[in-house]
Amino acid sequence: MHHSQTRPKPTATSNSSSLCHSRPSCSSRHATVVLSCKASSAPAAQYEPVPAVRGGLPYIGVLHRTPVNQLFSFVEREFAETGVRCLDLQVFGRHAVYTRHPEDIGSVLHNPSKWTKAPLMMKRLDRWLGEGLVSELDPARHAAARDVLAPAFRAQSVKDLVPLFADVGQQLAAALLSQAGSTIELEPITRRATLDVIGRAGFGHDFGALQMAQQQQQQQDQVDIVKLFDDILDTSMLLIMNPPLPDALVPGHSSYCAAVDALEAVALRLLQERRQQGISPQNRSLLSFMLAAQQAAPGGLVSDKHIRDQLMTFMLAGSDTSATSLAFCLYELARRPQAQQAVRQELQQVLEDTPIDQLQPDAFSSLPYLTGCINECLRLYPAAPGLARIPQQDAVLGPHLVPQGLPVVVDFFSCHRHPEFWPRASEWLPERWLPSNLKALGPQHPDAFMPFSAGSRSCIGRYFAMLEMQVMLAVVLRQLSFAAVGGEGSGQAAAAQSFTLKSRDGLRVVPTAAGR
């Protein structure tokens, strides 16, 4: 995600241990910045300004060279061609620093007190996400909210969901089999499957999204949440770029507002229904944990508004990102019949003919090749191409000085393809994740692979997402084979950025019953 703001002016600080500096323009690639420490007699350190992206125009920056939804891939090419560590990218007169180096990314994400979320960007999403986990800026409130939700994501709680994952996986397999021999788009159907998972696991509610897609006519009282997200995600990406426009003038804003209002109505209805039904100790959904916390401390952190914000957040976070990874994984396997067959052989060897919902959850930790396929999709197609943080004081990334308050985008997309830290970086190689290959083909830096971010704001549902994908892929690939529309090896996937990553041109495959 690209997050930007007007470049702040250099500021001095009265702290005796702070750094005094002068800062030349970032358009000067060879100038250095001298930092002298008042409290030390150590030699002055010299830092370079962050180099500007080449070919930018006044005000519009690089938008004459790339579409907005391709900024992340444009930045990757710029990194590859220049070899620099950081880049200053300007759009609409606003600047942001991009970095793809694992050391920089680790430094930013592991130090949340020094690097905070961009408040202007978050504010523009307030109508939709409010103060949910993704958008909450206050560290103490964020930590308290995680504590409320954490029991739902503990390992045993997630393992208990394997039968649910298997059931939705079976519904997905049946939906795909109903279209056997036809060309289908993967993303719409995987989005419906993962929405059904988060509905049942997170809220104790069946959205019936997969079933809805197969009906000829939508029932009057049904809300198609997948279609609501279609109206939300592209506009939300424009909003988080913080353009110098009133929200009402951002393209698609009226449809965005209508979709957010409809989604909010769903969230509030779920809250009301769960409250009327009461909380059962057997119900371990996110919604139940939040209501229990609210009852235990009336007037505390967990208000109805807080619950509403978390429901809105998890309807997206619990479905969209996993759906994208599932779709890319099935697509890449469709392009590689040998890899697809290797997955199926592993499933047969490890799971035999035992029904998925009767397997012990730990069985899925014994599927290294299937897990490697998932990891490789998380590497090449990270759900969030980048995340923005703002330094609370002047900061140093490698040889560069970053001014206080200037957004820094940690660029996962470029980092996960960085040739210095990934052997055969551009290739989709599930085998790189096998224990015997990790040293030679795996990440060459501990922070080179961060599919779920890191630090105190890392994804709370990372284990949930991995086990969900393992189970659903196991169910589907036991029953179906997939062929690429253009034949083996054709049609390399291309990505585009909405609020999260998605395919640019669609992920089309032909499913058939396995063995046919």
Coordinates of C-alpha atoms in Angstrom, one line a residue, residues 199-515:
G199 CA -18.6 -16.1 9.2
R200 CA -19.0 -19.4 10.9
A201 CA -15.7 -19.4 12.9
G202 CA -15.6 -15.7 13.8
F203 CA -19.2 -14.7 14.2
G204 CA -21.2 -17.9 14.6
H205 CA -23.1 -17.0 11.4
D206 CA -23.3 -18.7 8.0
F207 CA -23.2 -16.1 5.3
G208 CA -24.0 -18.8 2.7
A209 CA -21.7 -17.0 0.3
L210 CA -20.8 -20.1 -1.7
Q211 CA -24.4 -21.2 -1.9
M212 CA -25.5 -17.7 -2.9
A213 CA -23.1 -17.8 -5.9
Q214 CA -24.8 -21.0 -7.2
Q215 CA -28.4 -19.7 -6.9
Q216 CA -30.1 -18.4 -10.0
Q217 CA -31.6 -15.5 -8.1
Q218 CA -30.6 -13.9 -4.8
Q219 CA -33.2 -14.0 -2.1
Q220 CA -34.6 -10.8 -0.9
D221 CA -33.1 -10.8 2.6
Q222 CA -29.6 -11.9 1.5
V223 CA -26.7 -9.6 1.5
D224 CA -23.9 -10.5 -0.9
I225 CA -20.9 -9.3 1.1
V226 CA -18.4 -10.3 -1.6
K227 CA -20.1 -7.7 -3.9
L228 CA -20.0 -5.1 -1.2
F229 CA -16.3 -5.6 -1.0
D230 CA -16.0 -5.0 -4.7
D231 CA -17.3 -1.5 -4.1
I232 CA -15.1 -0.9 -1.1
L233 CA -11.6 -2.1 -1.9
D234 CA -10.5 -0.1 -4.9
T235 CA -11.8 3.2 -3.4
S236 CA -10.2 2.4 0.0
M237 CA -6.9 2.0 -1.8
L238 CA -7.2 5.5 -3.2
L239 CA -8.2 6.9 0.2
I240 CA -5.1 5.4 2.0
M241 CA -2.9 7.1 -0.6
N242 CA -4.2 10.3 1.1
P243 CA -4.8 12.3 -2.1
P244 CA -5.2 16.1 -1.7
L245 CA -8.9 15.8 -2.4
P246 CA -12.0 15.8 -0.3
D247 CA -13.2 12.3 0.2
A248 CA -16.4 13.0 -1.8
L249 CA -14.3 13.7 -4.9
V250 CA -12.3 10.4 -4.7
P251 CA -13.5 8.2 -7.6
G252 CA -16.1 5.6 -6.5
H253 CA -16.7 7.3 -3.1
S254 CA -20.5 7.2 -3.2
S255 CA -20.6 3.5 -4.0
Y256 CA -17.9 3.0 -1.3
C257 CA -20.1 4.8 1.3
A258 CA -23.2 2.8 0.3
A259 CA -21.4 -0.5 0.6
V260 CA -19.8 0.4 3.9
D261 CA -23.3 1.3 5.3
A262 CA -24.7 -2.0 4.0
L263 CA -21.8 -3.9 5.6
E264 CA -22.2 -2.0 8.9
A265 CA -25.9 -3.1 8.9
V266 CA -24.8 -6.7 8.7
A267 CA -22.3 -6.3 11.5
L268 CA -24.8 -4.6 13.8
R269 CA -27.4 -7.3 13.0
L270 CA -24.9 -10.0 13.9
L271 CA -24.2 -8.2 17.2
Q272 CA -27.8 -7.9 18.1
E273 CA -28.6 -11.6 17.2
R274 CA -25.7 -12.9 19.3
R275 CA -26.6 -10.7 22.3
Q276 CA -30.2 -12.0 22.1
Q277 CA -29.0 -15.6 21.9
G278 CA -26.7 -15.2 24.9
I279 CA -23.1 -16.4 25.3
S280 CA -22.5 -20.1 25.7
P281 CA -19.1 -21.4 27.0
Q282 CA -19.1 -23.7 24.0
N283 CA -19.2 -20.8 21.5
R284 CA -15.6 -19.7 21.1
S285 CA -16.2 -17.2 18.2
L286 CA -14.6 -13.8 18.1
L287 CA -18.0 -12.2 18.6
S288 CA -18.6 -14.2 21.8
F289 CA -15.3 -13.3 23.3
M290 CA -15.9 -9.6 22.6
L291 CA -19.4 -9.7 24.2
A292 CA -18.0 -11.6 27.2
A293 CA -15.3 -8.9 27.7
Q294 CA -18.0 -6.2 27.4
Q295 CA -20.2 -7.9 30.1
A296 CA -17.2 -8.4 32.4
A297 CA -16.2 -4.7 32.2
P298 CA -19.2 -2.5 31.3
G299 CA -18.1 0.9 30.1
G300 CA -14.6 -0.3 29.3
L301 CA -12.7 -0.7 26.1
V302 CA -15.2 -3.1 24.4
S303 CA -18.2 -0.9 23.5
D304 CA -20.7 -1.7 20.8
K305 CA -18.7 0.7 18.5
H306 CA -15.5 -1.3 19.2
I307 CA -17.3 -4.6 18.4
R308 CA -18.7 -3.1 15.2
D309 CA -15.2 -2.0 14.2
Q310 CA -13.7 -5.4 14.8
L311 CA -16.5 -7.2 12.9
M312 CA -15.9 -4.9 9.9
T313 CA -12.2 -5.5 10.1
F314 CA -12.4 -9.3 10.4
M315 CA -15.0 -9.6 7.6
L316 CA -12.2 -8.4 5.4
A317 CA -9.0 -9.6 7.1
G318 CA -10.5 -13.1 7.8
S319 CA -11.5 -13.7 4.2
D320 CA -9.9 -11.5 1.5
T321 CA -6.2 -12.3 2.2
S322 CA -6.7 -16.1 2.5
A323 CA -8.9 -16.2 -0.6
T324 CA -6.1 -14.5 -2.6
S325 CA -3.5 -17.0 -1.5
L326 CA -5.8 -19.9 -2.2
A327 CA -6.5 -18.7 -5.7
F328 CA -2.9 -18.0 -6.6
C329 CA -1.9 -21.4 -5.2
L330 CA -4.4 -23.3 -7.3
Y331 CA -3.5 -21.3 -10.3
E332 CA 0.2 -21.9 -10.0
L333 CA -0.4 -25.6 -9.5
A334 CA -2.7 -25.6 -12.6
R335 CA 0.3 -24.3 -14.6
R336 CA 2.5 -27.1 -13.2
P337 CA 1.0 -30.6 -13.5
Q338 CA 4.0 -32.2 -11.9
A339 CA 3.9 -30.0 -8.8
Q340 CA 0.1 -30.6 -8.6
Q341 CA 0.7 -34.4 -8.8
A342 CA 3.4 -34.1 -6.1
V343 CA 0.9 -32.4 -3.8
R344 CA -1.7 -35.1 -4.4
Q345 CA 0.9 -37.9 -3.8
E346 CA 1.9 -36.3 -0.5
L347 CA -1.8 -36.1 0.6
Q348 CA -2.3 -39.7 -0.2
Q349 CA 0.9 -40.8 1.6
V350 CA 0.3 -38.8 4.8
L351 CA -3.5 -38.6 5.1
E352 CA -4.3 -41.8 3.2
D353 CA -8.1 -42.1 2.8
T354 CA -9.1 -40.7 6.2
P355 CA -11.8 -38.1 5.9
I356 CA -10.3 -34.7 6.5
D357 CA -12.7 -33.8 9.4
Q358 CA -11.6 -36.9 11.2
L359 CA -7.9 -36.2 11.0
Q360 CA -5.8 -34.9 13.9
P361 CA -4.9 -31.2 13.2
D362 CA -1.2 -32.0 13.7
A363 CA -1.4 -34.1 10.5
F364 CA -1.2 -31.0 8.5
S365 CA 2.2 -30.1 9.9
S366 CA 3.4 -33.3 8.1
L367 CA 2.6 -31.9 4.6
P368 CA 5.8 -30.0 3.8
Y369 CA 5.3 -29.8 0.0
L370 CA 1.7 -28.5 0.3
T371 CA 2.9 -26.0 2.9
G372 CA 5.7 -25.0 0.6
C373 CA 3.2 -24.2 -2.2
I374 CA 1.4 -21.9 0.2
N375 CA 4.5 -20.2 1.4
E376 CA 5.7 -19.7 -2.1
C377 CA 2.4 -17.9 -3.0
L378 CA 2.7 -15.8 0.2
R379 CA 6.2 -14.9 -0.9
L380 CA 5.5 -13.9 -4.5
Y381 CA 2.0 -12.6 -4.0
P382 CA 1.9 -11.1 -0.5
A383 CA -1.6 -10.0 0.5
A384 CA -0.3 -6.6 1.6
P385 CA 2.4 -5.4 -0.9
G386 CA 3.5 -2.9 1.7
L387 CA 2.7 -1.3 5.0
A388 CA 3.4 2.3 6.0
R389 CA 5.0 3.5 9.3
I390 CA 6.0 7.0 10.4
P391 CA 9.2 7.6 12.3
Q392 CA 8.7 9.5 15.6
Q393 CA 12.1 11.1 15.2
D394 CA 14.7 11.4 12.4
A395 CA 15.7 7.8 11.5
V396 CA 18.4 6.1 9.6
L397 CA 17.8 3.2 7.1
G398 CA 21.0 1.9 5.8
P399 CA 23.0 4.8 4.4
H400 CA 19.9 7.1 4.3
L401 CA 18.4 9.7 6.6
V402 CA 14.6 9.7 6.9
P403 CA 13.0 12.8 8.4
Q404 CA 10.6 12.6 11.3
G405 CA 7.0 12.1 10.1
L406 CA 7.8 11.1 6.6
P407 CA 5.9 7.8 5.8
V408 CA 8.1 4.8 5.2
V409 CA 6.6 1.9 3.2
V410 CA 8.1 -1.4 4.1
D411 CA 7.9 -3.1 0.7
F412 CA 7.1 -6.8 1.2
F413 CA 6.6 -7.4 -2.5
S414 CA 10.1 -6.3 -3.5
C415 CA 11.7 -7.7 -0.3
H416 CA 10.2 -11.2 -1.0
R417 CA 11.8 -11.1 -4.5
H418 CA 15.1 -9.4 -3.5
P419 CA 17.8 -11.3 -5.4
E420 CA 20.4 -10.7 -2.7
F421 CA 18.3 -12.6 -0.2
W422 CA 16.4 -15.1 -2.3
P423 CA 18.2 -17.6 -4.6
R424 CA 16.2 -17.9 -7.9
A425 CA 14.1 -15.1 -6.5
S426 CA 11.6 -14.8 -9.4
E427 CA 10.8 -18.5 -9.7
W428 CA 7.9 -20.2 -8.0
L429 CA 9.6 -23.1 -6.2
P430 CA 7.6 -24.9 -3.5
E431 CA 10.6 -27.2 -3.0
R432 CA 12.7 -24.2 -1.6
W433 CA 10.7 -24.7 1.6
L434 CA 11.5 -28.4 2.1
P435 CA 13.9 -28.8 5.1
S436 CA 16.6 -30.2 2.9
N437 CA 16.6 -27.1 0.6
L438 CA 16.0 -24.3 3.1
K439 CA 19.7 -23.4 3.5
A440 CA 20.4 -23.3 -0.2
L441 CA 17.1 -21.9 -1.5
G442 CA 15.3 -20.4 1.5
P443 CA 15.4 -16.8 2.8
Q444 CA 19.0 -15.7 3.4
H445 CA 18.0 -13.2 6.1
P446 CA 15.6 -13.8 9.1
D447 CA 13.5 -10.8 8.0
A448 CA 13.4 -11.5 4.3
F449 CA 10.0 -13.3 4.6
M450 CA 7.2 -11.6 6.5
P451 CA 3.9 -12.8 5.0
F452 CA 2.0 -11.8 8.1
S453 CA 4.1 -8.8 9.1
A454 CA 6.0 -8.8 12.4
G455 CA 6.2 -7.3 15.8
S456 CA 3.3 -6.2 18.0
R457 CA 1.1 -5.5 14.9
S458 CA 1.7 -8.8 13.2
C459 CA -1.4 -10.7 12.0
I460 CA -3.2 -12.2 14.9
G461 CA -4.8 -14.8 12.7
R462 CA -1.6 -16.2 11.0
Y463 CA -2.0 -19.7 12.4
F464 CA -5.8 -19.6 11.6
A465 CA -5.0 -18.6 8.0
M466 CA -2.3 -21.2 7.4
L467 CA -4.3 -24.1 8.8
E468 CA -7.4 -23.0 6.9
M469 CA -5.5 -23.0 3.7
Q470 CA -3.8 -26.3 4.3
V471 CA -7.1 -28.0 5.1
M472 CA -9.1 -26.5 2.3
L473 CA -6.4 -27.2 -0.3
A474 CA -6.2 -30.8 0.9
V475 CA -9.9 -31.2 0.5
V476 CA -10.0 -29.7 -2.9
L477 CA -6.9 -31.3 -4.4
R478 CA -8.0 -34.7 -3.3
Q479 CA -11.0 -34.4 -5.5
L480 CA -10.1 -32.1 -8.4
S481 CA -7.4 -31.5 -10.9
F482 CA -6.8 -28.1 -12.5
A483 CA -5.4 -27.2 -15.9
A484 CA -4.2 -23.8 -17.1
V485 CA -6.3 -22.4 -19.8
G486 CA -3.3 -21.8 -22.1
G487 CA -1.7 -25.2 -21.3
E488 CA 1.2 -26.2 -19.1
G489 CA 3.5 -23.3 -18.1
S490 CA 1.4 -20.6 -19.8
G491 CA -0.2 -17.6 -18.5
Q492 CA 2.1 -16.4 -15.7
A493 CA 0.0 -14.7 -13.0
A494 CA 0.1 -10.9 -12.8
A495 CA -0.9 -9.0 -9.7
A496 CA -2.6 -5.7 -9.1
Q497 CA -3.2 -3.7 -5.9
S498 CA -6.6 -3.0 -4.5
F499 CA -6.7 -2.6 -0.7
T500 CA -4.9 -6.0 -0.8
L501 CA -3.2 -7.8 -3.6
K502 CA -5.3 -9.4 -6.3
S503 CA -4.8 -10.7 -9.8
R504 CA -4.6 -8.2 -12.6
D505 CA -6.0 -10.2 -15.4
G506 CA -7.9 -13.0 -13.6
L507 CA -6.8 -16.5 -12.6
R508 CA -8.6 -18.8 -15.1
V509 CA -8.4 -22.6 -14.9
V510 CA -10.4 -25.6 -16.0
P511 CA -11.3 -28.0 -13.1
T512 CA -12.0 -31.7 -13.6
A513 CA -12.5 -34.6 -11.3
A514 CA -9.2 -35.9 -10.0
G515 CA -7.9 -38.9 -12.1

